[in-house]
Amino acid sequence: MTAKFITIEGIEGAGKSTQLTFIERFLSEKGKDVTVTREPGGTDLGEQIRSLLLTPTSTPMAVDTELLLMFAARAEHVQQLIKPALANNTWVISDRFTDATFAYQGGGRGIDQQRISQLADWTLSGLKPDLTFVFDLPVEMGQQRVLKRNQGIDRFEQEKVDFFEKIRACYLDRAEADPKRIKVIDASQSIEDIQIQLSSILQLLV
Ligand code: Z5A
């Protein structure tokens, strides 16, 4: 069976990183070669762009700059890592991908969705995740989890609740429009209950 491309999405603190390890282990135990990666990032250059994007700035970054940097990192990621891995029959799990741009830069920052689609058409040349998990939970719950983790706050995490409410709504709209690919997971459940749900969905793919 050909390798699949799986992406994980959600607002901050939804538990993506926590469950990514579980998904990787599930697939490896099924005998799949698996690469785990993230956006923005995933390549040397992409990680440098990530640092530009996440480091708080003294003056706000222009929204178009933010959008273009996301796609610059993604172009590198797709060409240098994702496509070669899939061609080599290696499954790819990415912590965020293009749905994040529609949600954050589209829903959150208010950039026209068509403009984002144009960049996606150009950059991805047809690449689309086979399966996307959207980890959904109330914004305040995600923020409390991030605070409890007690790491530094990045440029996005400085935003207010309203910004993340718009992002959450955008993810849910996208899931409703493409239910075959995008599976919404109730991320307020326990880690174990989420894993039971993930297993039953992944089982259909392997
Ligand atoms: N961004 C963008 O704007 N446009 C784009 O196109 C892309 C990205 C690709 C970097 O993302 C930022 O880039 C992101 C969007 C933007 N900013 N934000 N916000 P990131 O993925 O690196 O950063 P993040 O979303 O902030 O990740 P995160 O805060 O690490 O969230 P997470 O990975 O979903 O959560 P976690 O680390 O797995 O869990 C958080 C804590 O909760 C941790 O202590 C866990 O132990 C705990 N946890 C996890 N699951 C549970 C459950 N079920 N119950 C209780 N506690 C739990």
mmCIF file of C-alpha atoms and ligand atoms in Angstrom:
data_model
loop_
_atom_site.group_PDB
_atom_site.id
_atom_site.type_symbol
_atom_site.label_atom_id
_atom_site.label_comp_id
_atom_site.label_asym_id
_atom_site.label_seq_id
_atom_site.Cartn_x
_atom_site.Cartn_y
_atom_site.Cartn_z
ATOM 1 C CA MET A 1 0.000 0.000 0.000
ATOM 2 C CA THR A 2 1.311 3.487 -0.809
ATOM 3 C CA ALA A 3 2.465 5.745 1.988
ATOM 4 C CA LYS A 4 0.018 8.308 3.315
ATOM 5 C CA PHE A 5 0.323 11.918 4.397
ATOM 6 C CA ILE A 6 -1.321 12.699 7.759
ATOM 7 C CA THR A 7 -1.584 16.168 9.290
ATOM 8 C CA ILE A 8 -2.539 17.283 12.783
ATOM 9 C CA GLU A 9 -4.200 20.611 13.465
ATOM 10 C CA GLY A 10 -5.841 22.587 16.230
ATOM 11 C CA ILE A 11 -5.497 25.669 18.375
ATOM 12 C CA GLU A 12 -2.652 25.998 20.872
ATOM 13 C CA GLY A 13 -2.587 23.497 23.701
ATOM 14 C CA ALA A 14 -4.961 21.110 21.921
ATOM 15 C CA GLY A 15 -2.592 18.174 22.465
ATOM 16 C CA LYS A 16 -1.217 17.774 18.933
ATOM 17 C CA SER A 17 2.369 17.105 19.986
ATOM 18 C CA THR A 18 1.197 14.684 22.682
ATOM 19 C CA GLN A 19 -0.817 12.581 20.231
ATOM 20 C CA LEU A 20 1.703 12.810 17.408
ATOM 21 C CA THR A 21 3.957 10.393 19.264
ATOM 22 C CA PHE A 22 1.035 7.992 19.657
ATOM 23 C CA ILE A 23 0.192 8.143 15.931
ATOM 24 C CA GLU A 24 3.827 7.539 15.019
ATOM 25 C CA ARG A 25 3.976 4.488 17.307
ATOM 26 C CA PHE A 26 0.665 3.136 15.995
ATOM 27 C CA LEU A 27 1.904 3.270 12.398
ATOM 28 C CA SER A 28 5.355 1.899 13.196
ATOM 29 C CA GLU A 29 3.756 -1.065 14.957
ATOM 30 C CA LYS A 30 1.811 -1.715 11.748
ATOM 31 C CA GLY A 31 5.158 -2.012 9.962
ATOM 32 C CA LYS A 32 5.138 1.410 8.271
ATOM 33 C CA ASP A 33 8.203 3.578 7.773
ATOM 34 C CA VAL A 34 7.256 6.907 9.325
ATOM 35 C CA THR A 35 8.691 10.435 9.274
ATOM 36 C CA VAL A 36 7.454 13.001 11.780
ATOM 37 C CA THR A 37 7.752 16.663 10.920
ATOM 38 C CA ARG A 38 6.192 20.039 11.674
ATOM 39 C CA GLU A 39 5.215 23.405 10.249
ATOM 40 C CA PRO A 40 6.471 25.975 10.092
ATOM 41 C CA GLY A 41 9.744 24.059 9.969
ATOM 42 C CA GLY A 42 10.742 20.524 9.122
ATOM 43 C CA THR A 43 13.854 21.445 7.114
ATOM 44 C CA ASP A 44 16.985 23.430 8.044
ATOM 45 C CA LEU A 45 15.780 26.491 6.192
ATOM 46 C CA GLY A 46 12.186 25.975 7.344
ATOM 47 C CA GLU A 47 13.320 25.939 10.989
ATOM 48 C CA GLN A 48 15.121 29.260 10.434
ATOM 49 C CA ILE A 49 11.909 30.702 8.992
ATOM 50 C CA ARG A 50 10.004 29.256 11.976
ATOM 51 C CA SER A 51 12.224 31.181 14.313
ATOM 52 C CA LEU A 52 11.461 34.416 12.411
ATOM 53 C CA LEU A 53 7.745 33.657 12.629
ATOM 54 C CA LEU A 54 7.549 32.723 16.300
ATOM 55 C CA THR A 55 9.941 35.187 17.903
ATOM 56 C CA PRO A 56 8.033 38.140 19.344
ATOM 57 C CA THR A 57 8.834 41.373 17.474
ATOM 58 C CA SER A 58 8.903 44.959 18.768
ATOM 59 C CA THR A 59 6.662 46.113 15.900
ATOM 60 C CA PRO A 60 3.873 43.835 14.581
ATOM 61 C CA MET A 61 4.776 41.727 11.528
ATOM 62 C CA ALA A 62 2.708 42.625 8.443
ATOM 63 C CA VAL A 63 0.082 39.964 7.823
ATOM 64 C CA ASP A 64 1.234 39.445 4.219
ATOM 65 C CA THR A 65 4.804 38.900 5.436
ATOM 66 C CA GLU A 66 3.532 36.284 7.866
ATOM 67 C CA LEU A 67 1.542 34.555 5.125
ATOM 68 C CA LEU A 68 4.431 34.516 2.643
ATOM 69 C CA LEU A 69 6.910 33.248 5.228
ATOM 70 C CA MET A 70 4.528 30.369 6.044
ATOM 71 C CA PHE A 71 4.435 29.429 2.372
ATOM 72 C CA ALA A 72 8.191 29.917 1.884
ATOM 73 C CA ALA A 73 8.809 27.427 4.693
ATOM 74 C CA ARG A 74 6.152 25.130 3.220
ATOM 75 C CA ALA A 75 7.629 25.199 -0.297
ATOM 76 C CA GLU A 76 10.931 24.012 1.138
ATOM 77 C CA HIS A 77 9.192 21.424 3.299
ATOM 78 C CA VAL A 78 7.134 19.976 0.441
ATOM 79 C CA GLN A 79 9.999 19.807 -2.026
ATOM 80 C CA GLN A 80 12.823 18.720 0.262
ATOM 81 C CA LEU A 81 11.052 16.457 2.726
ATOM 82 C CA ILE A 82 7.399 15.540 2.192
ATOM 83 C CA LYS A 83 7.345 14.600 -1.489
ATOM 84 C CA PRO A 84 10.652 12.680 -1.397
ATOM 85 C CA ALA A 85 9.504 10.747 1.701
ATOM 86 C CA LEU A 86 6.174 9.762 0.152
ATOM 87 C CA ALA A 87 7.941 8.784 -3.081
ATOM 88 C CA ASN A 88 10.138 6.529 -0.952
ATOM 89 C CA ASN A 89 7.017 4.905 0.538
ATOM 90 C CA THR A 90 7.557 6.572 3.915
ATOM 91 C CA TRP A 91 4.464 7.793 5.745
ATOM 92 C CA VAL A 92 4.610 11.463 6.746
ATOM 93 C CA ILE A 93 2.949 12.905 9.864
ATOM 94 C CA SER A 94 3.090 16.684 10.030
ATOM 95 C CA ASP A 95 2.247 18.773 13.090
ATOM 96 C CA ARG A 96 0.284 21.398 11.107
ATOM 97 C CA PHE A 97 0.112 22.076 7.351
ATOM 98 C CA THR A 98 -1.922 24.249 4.978
ATOM 99 C CA ASP A 99 -5.176 24.031 6.979
ATOM 100 C CA ALA A 100 -3.308 26.020 9.642
ATOM 101 C CA THR A 101 -2.741 28.841 7.158
ATOM 102 C CA PHE A 102 -6.427 28.967 6.261
ATOM 103 C CA ALA A 103 -7.278 28.972 9.979
ATOM 104 C CA TYR A 104 -4.612 31.355 11.355
ATOM 105 C CA GLN A 105 -3.841 33.728 8.491
ATOM 106 C CA GLY A 106 -7.323 33.394 6.950
ATOM 107 C CA GLY A 107 -9.646 33.074 9.952
ATOM 108 C CA GLY A 108 -7.381 34.719 12.530
ATOM 109 C CA ARG A 109 -5.731 37.520 10.550
ATOM 110 C CA GLY A 110 -8.538 38.023 8.044
ATOM 111 C CA ILE A 111 -6.584 37.387 4.822
ATOM 112 C CA ASP A 112 -8.823 36.508 1.891
ATOM 113 C CA GLN A 113 -9.160 32.720 1.588
ATOM 114 C CA GLN A 114 -8.821 32.899 -2.191
ATOM 115 C CA ARG A 115 -5.426 34.523 -1.896
ATOM 116 C CA ILE A 116 -4.323 31.655 0.356
ATOM 117 C CA SER A 117 -5.729 29.134 -2.138
ATOM 118 C CA GLN A 118 -3.650 30.698 -4.919
ATOM 119 C CA LEU A 119 -0.455 30.309 -2.904
ATOM 120 C CA ALA A 120 -1.436 26.756 -1.975
ATOM 121 C CA ASP A 121 -2.046 25.835 -5.625
ATOM 122 C CA TRP A 122 1.328 27.255 -6.567
ATOM 123 C CA THR A 123 3.330 25.766 -3.702
ATOM 124 C CA LEU A 124 1.786 22.348 -3.256
ATOM 125 C CA SER A 125 1.246 21.347 -6.906
ATOM 126 C CA GLY A 126 -1.565 19.002 -5.981
ATOM 127 C CA LEU A 127 -0.212 17.631 -2.703
ATOM 128 C CA LYS A 128 -3.017 17.171 -0.171
ATOM 129 C CA PRO A 129 -3.104 15.303 3.139
ATOM 130 C CA ASP A 130 -4.823 11.913 3.000
ATOM 131 C CA LEU A 131 -6.063 12.413 6.538
ATOM 132 C CA THR A 132 -6.201 15.428 8.868
ATOM 133 C CA PHE A 133 -7.032 15.375 12.547
ATOM 134 C CA VAL A 134 -8.386 18.615 13.983
ATOM 135 C CA PHE A 135 -7.998 18.576 17.760
ATOM 136 C CA ASP A 136 -10.841 20.722 18.995
ATOM 137 C CA LEU A 137 -11.353 22.151 22.463
ATOM 138 C CA PRO A 138 -12.506 25.394 24.094
ATOM 139 C CA VAL A 139 -9.901 28.143 23.676
ATOM 140 C CA GLU A 140 -9.556 28.774 27.415
ATOM 141 C CA MET A 141 -8.855 25.111 28.079
ATOM 142 C CA GLY A 142 -6.044 25.097 25.486
ATOM 143 C CA GLN A 143 -4.575 28.260 26.978
ATOM 144 C CA GLN A 144 -4.649 26.822 30.484
ATOM 145 C CA ARG A 145 -2.763 23.755 29.285
ATOM 146 C CA VAL A 146 -0.113 25.942 27.617
ATOM 147 C CA LEU A 147 0.278 28.031 30.789
ATOM 148 C CA LYS A 148 0.614 24.899 32.914
ATOM 149 C CA ARG A 149 3.386 23.650 30.603
ATOM 150 C CA ASN A 150 5.290 26.736 31.735
ATOM 151 C CA GLN A 151 7.426 27.384 28.636
ATOM 152 C CA GLY A 152 7.993 30.788 27.025
ATOM 153 C CA ILE A 153 5.142 32.448 25.108
ATOM 154 C CA ASP A 154 5.705 32.771 21.333
ATOM 155 C CA ARG A 155 4.421 35.499 18.982
ATOM 156 C CA PHE A 156 1.138 33.675 18.285
ATOM 157 C CA GLU A 157 0.522 32.741 21.899
ATOM 158 C CA GLN A 158 0.521 36.472 22.759
ATOM 159 C CA GLU A 159 -2.781 36.825 20.881
ATOM 160 C CA LYS A 160 -6.139 37.261 22.645
ATOM 161 C CA VAL A 161 -8.971 34.725 23.066
ATOM 162 C CA ASP A 162 -10.958 36.264 20.201
ATOM 163 C CA PHE A 163 -8.149 35.485 17.703
ATOM 164 C CA PHE A 164 -8.179 31.800 18.687
ATOM 165 C CA GLU A 165 -12.005 31.662 18.636
ATOM 166 C CA LYS A 166 -11.899 32.695 14.954
ATOM 167 C CA ILE A 167 -9.245 30.073 14.242
ATOM 168 C CA ARG A 168 -11.235 27.366 15.993
ATOM 169 C CA ALA A 169 -14.355 28.305 14.001
ATOM 170 C CA CYS A 170 -12.401 28.215 10.745
ATOM 171 C CA TYR A 171 -11.039 24.725 11.469
ATOM 172 C CA LEU A 172 -14.562 23.481 12.223
ATOM 173 C CA ASP A 173 -15.912 25.035 9.010
ATOM 174 C CA ARG A 174 -13.183 23.343 6.983
ATOM 175 C CA ALA A 175 -13.937 20.011 8.629
ATOM 176 C CA GLU A 176 -17.605 20.382 7.825
ATOM 177 C CA ALA A 177 -16.771 21.124 4.187
ATOM 178 C CA ASP A 178 -14.415 18.135 3.823
ATOM 179 C CA PRO A 179 -15.543 15.462 6.323
ATOM 180 C CA LYS A 180 -13.898 12.618 4.424
ATOM 181 C CA ARG A 181 -10.401 14.023 4.963
ATOM 182 C CA ILE A 182 -10.758 16.115 8.118
ATOM 183 C CA LYS A 183 -11.725 14.304 11.322
ATOM 184 C CA VAL A 184 -12.589 16.427 14.349
ATOM 185 C CA ILE A 185 -11.372 14.980 17.639
ATOM 186 C CA ASP A 186 -12.799 16.215 20.936
ATOM 187 C CA ALA A 187 -9.489 17.205 22.515
ATOM 188 C CA SER A 188 -11.034 17.941 25.908
ATOM 189 C CA GLN A 189 -11.218 14.179 26.544
ATOM 190 C CA SER A 190 -8.544 12.247 28.407
ATOM 191 C CA ILE A 191 -5.359 11.348 26.520
ATOM 192 C CA GLU A 192 -6.393 7.671 26.600
ATOM 193 C CA ASP A 193 -9.910 8.272 25.224
ATOM 194 C CA ILE A 194 -8.472 10.363 22.399
ATOM 195 C CA GLN A 195 -6.088 7.546 21.532
ATOM 196 C CA ILE A 196 -8.941 5.037 21.291
ATOM 197 C CA GLN A 197 -10.664 7.347 18.803
ATOM 198 C CA LEU A 198 -7.440 7.926 16.821
ATOM 199 C CA SER A 199 -6.780 4.182 16.600
ATOM 200 C CA SER A 200 -10.189 3.443 15.154
ATOM 201 C CA ILE A 201 -9.723 6.074 12.438
ATOM 202 C CA LEU A 202 -6.122 5.115 11.649
ATOM 203 C CA GLN A 203 -7.094 1.460 11.453
ATOM 204 C CA LEU A 204 -9.113 2.274 8.325
ATOM 205 C CA LEU A 205 -6.063 3.785 6.634
ATOM 206 C CA VAL A 206 -3.369 1.154 7.211
HETATM 207 N N1 Z5A B 1 0.980 28.739 12.268
HETATM 208 C C1 Z5A B 1 0.305 29.628 11.462
HETATM 209 O O1 Z5A B 1 -0.100 30.705 11.926
HETATM 210 N N2 Z5A B 1 0.092 29.321 10.153
HETATM 211 C C2 Z5A B 1 0.550 28.171 9.592
HETATM 212 O O2 Z5A B 1 0.352 27.944 8.397
HETATM 213 C C3 Z5A B 1 1.249 27.248 10.441
HETATM 214 C C4 Z5A B 1 1.446 27.563 11.768
HETATM 215 C C5 Z5A B 1 1.762 25.977 9.868
HETATM 216 C C6 Z5A B 1 3.469 27.248 15.772
HETATM 217 O O3 Z5A B 1 2.753 26.088 15.911
HETATM 218 C C7 Z5A B 1 2.554 28.413 15.469
HETATM 219 O O4 Z5A B 1 2.516 28.666 14.059
HETATM 220 C C8 Z5A B 1 1.142 28.152 15.888
HETATM 221 C C9 Z5A B 1 0.296 28.443 14.660
HETATM 222 C C10 Z5A B 1 1.222 29.088 13.690
HETATM 223 N N3 Z5A B 1 0.865 29.015 16.957
HETATM 224 N N4 Z5A B 1 0.002 28.942 17.793
HETATM 225 N N5 Z5A B 1 -0.672 29.104 18.650
HETATM 226 P P1 Z5A B 1 3.088 24.971 16.973
HETATM 227 O O5 Z5A B 1 2.273 23.808 16.523
HETATM 228 O O6 Z5A B 1 4.514 24.761 17.114
HETATM 229 O O7 Z5A B 1 2.582 25.608 18.370
HETATM 230 P P2 Z5A B 1 1.290 25.364 19.156
HETATM 231 O O8 Z5A B 1 0.065 25.143 18.415
HETATM 232 O O9 Z5A B 1 1.260 26.529 20.056
HETATM 233 O O10 Z5A B 1 1.563 23.959 19.838
HETATM 234 P P3 Z5A B 1 1.394 23.633 21.312
HETATM 235 O O11 Z5A B 1 1.073 24.787 22.170
HETATM 236 O O12 Z5A B 1 2.615 22.859 21.664
HETATM 237 O O13 Z5A B 1 0.090 22.776 21.331
HETATM 238 P P4 Z5A B 1 -0.114 21.229 21.183
HETATM 239 O O14 Z5A B 1 1.046 20.578 20.524
HETATM 240 O O15 Z5A B 1 -1.414 21.063 20.544
HETATM 241 O O16 Z5A B 1 -0.219 20.754 22.691
HETATM 242 P P5 Z5A B 1 0.700 19.713 23.547
HETATM 243 O O17 Z5A B 1 2.078 20.296 23.703
HETATM 244 O O18 Z5A B 1 0.572 18.340 23.043
HETATM 245 O O19 Z5A B 1 -0.108 19.794 24.894
HETATM 246 C C11 Z5A B 1 -0.135 20.976 25.665
HETATM 247 C C12 Z5A B 1 -0.134 20.581 27.172
HETATM 248 O O20 Z5A B 1 -1.368 19.917 27.466
HETATM 249 C C13 Z5A B 1 0.974 19.587 27.561
HETATM 250 O O21 Z5A B 1 1.433 19.917 28.834
HETATM 251 C C14 Z5A B 1 0.260 18.238 27.574
HETATM 252 O O22 Z5A B 1 0.835 17.341 28.475
HETATM 253 C C15 Z5A B 1 -1.154 18.607 27.967
HETATM 254 N N6 Z5A B 1 -2.172 17.754 27.372
HETATM 255 C C16 Z5A B 1 -2.201 17.268 26.105
HETATM 256 N N7 Z5A B 1 -3.302 16.521 25.893
HETATM 257 C C17 Z5A B 1 -4.015 16.559 27.043
HETATM 258 C C18 Z5A B 1 -5.260 15.981 27.442
HETATM 259 N N8 Z5A B 1 -6.013 15.246 26.628
HETATM 260 N N9 Z5A B 1 -5.686 16.235 28.694
HETATM 261 C C19 Z5A B 1 -4.942 16.989 29.553
HETATM 262 N N10 Z5A B 1 -3.748 17.547 29.232
HETATM 263 C C20 Z5A B 1 -3.289 17.330 27.995
#
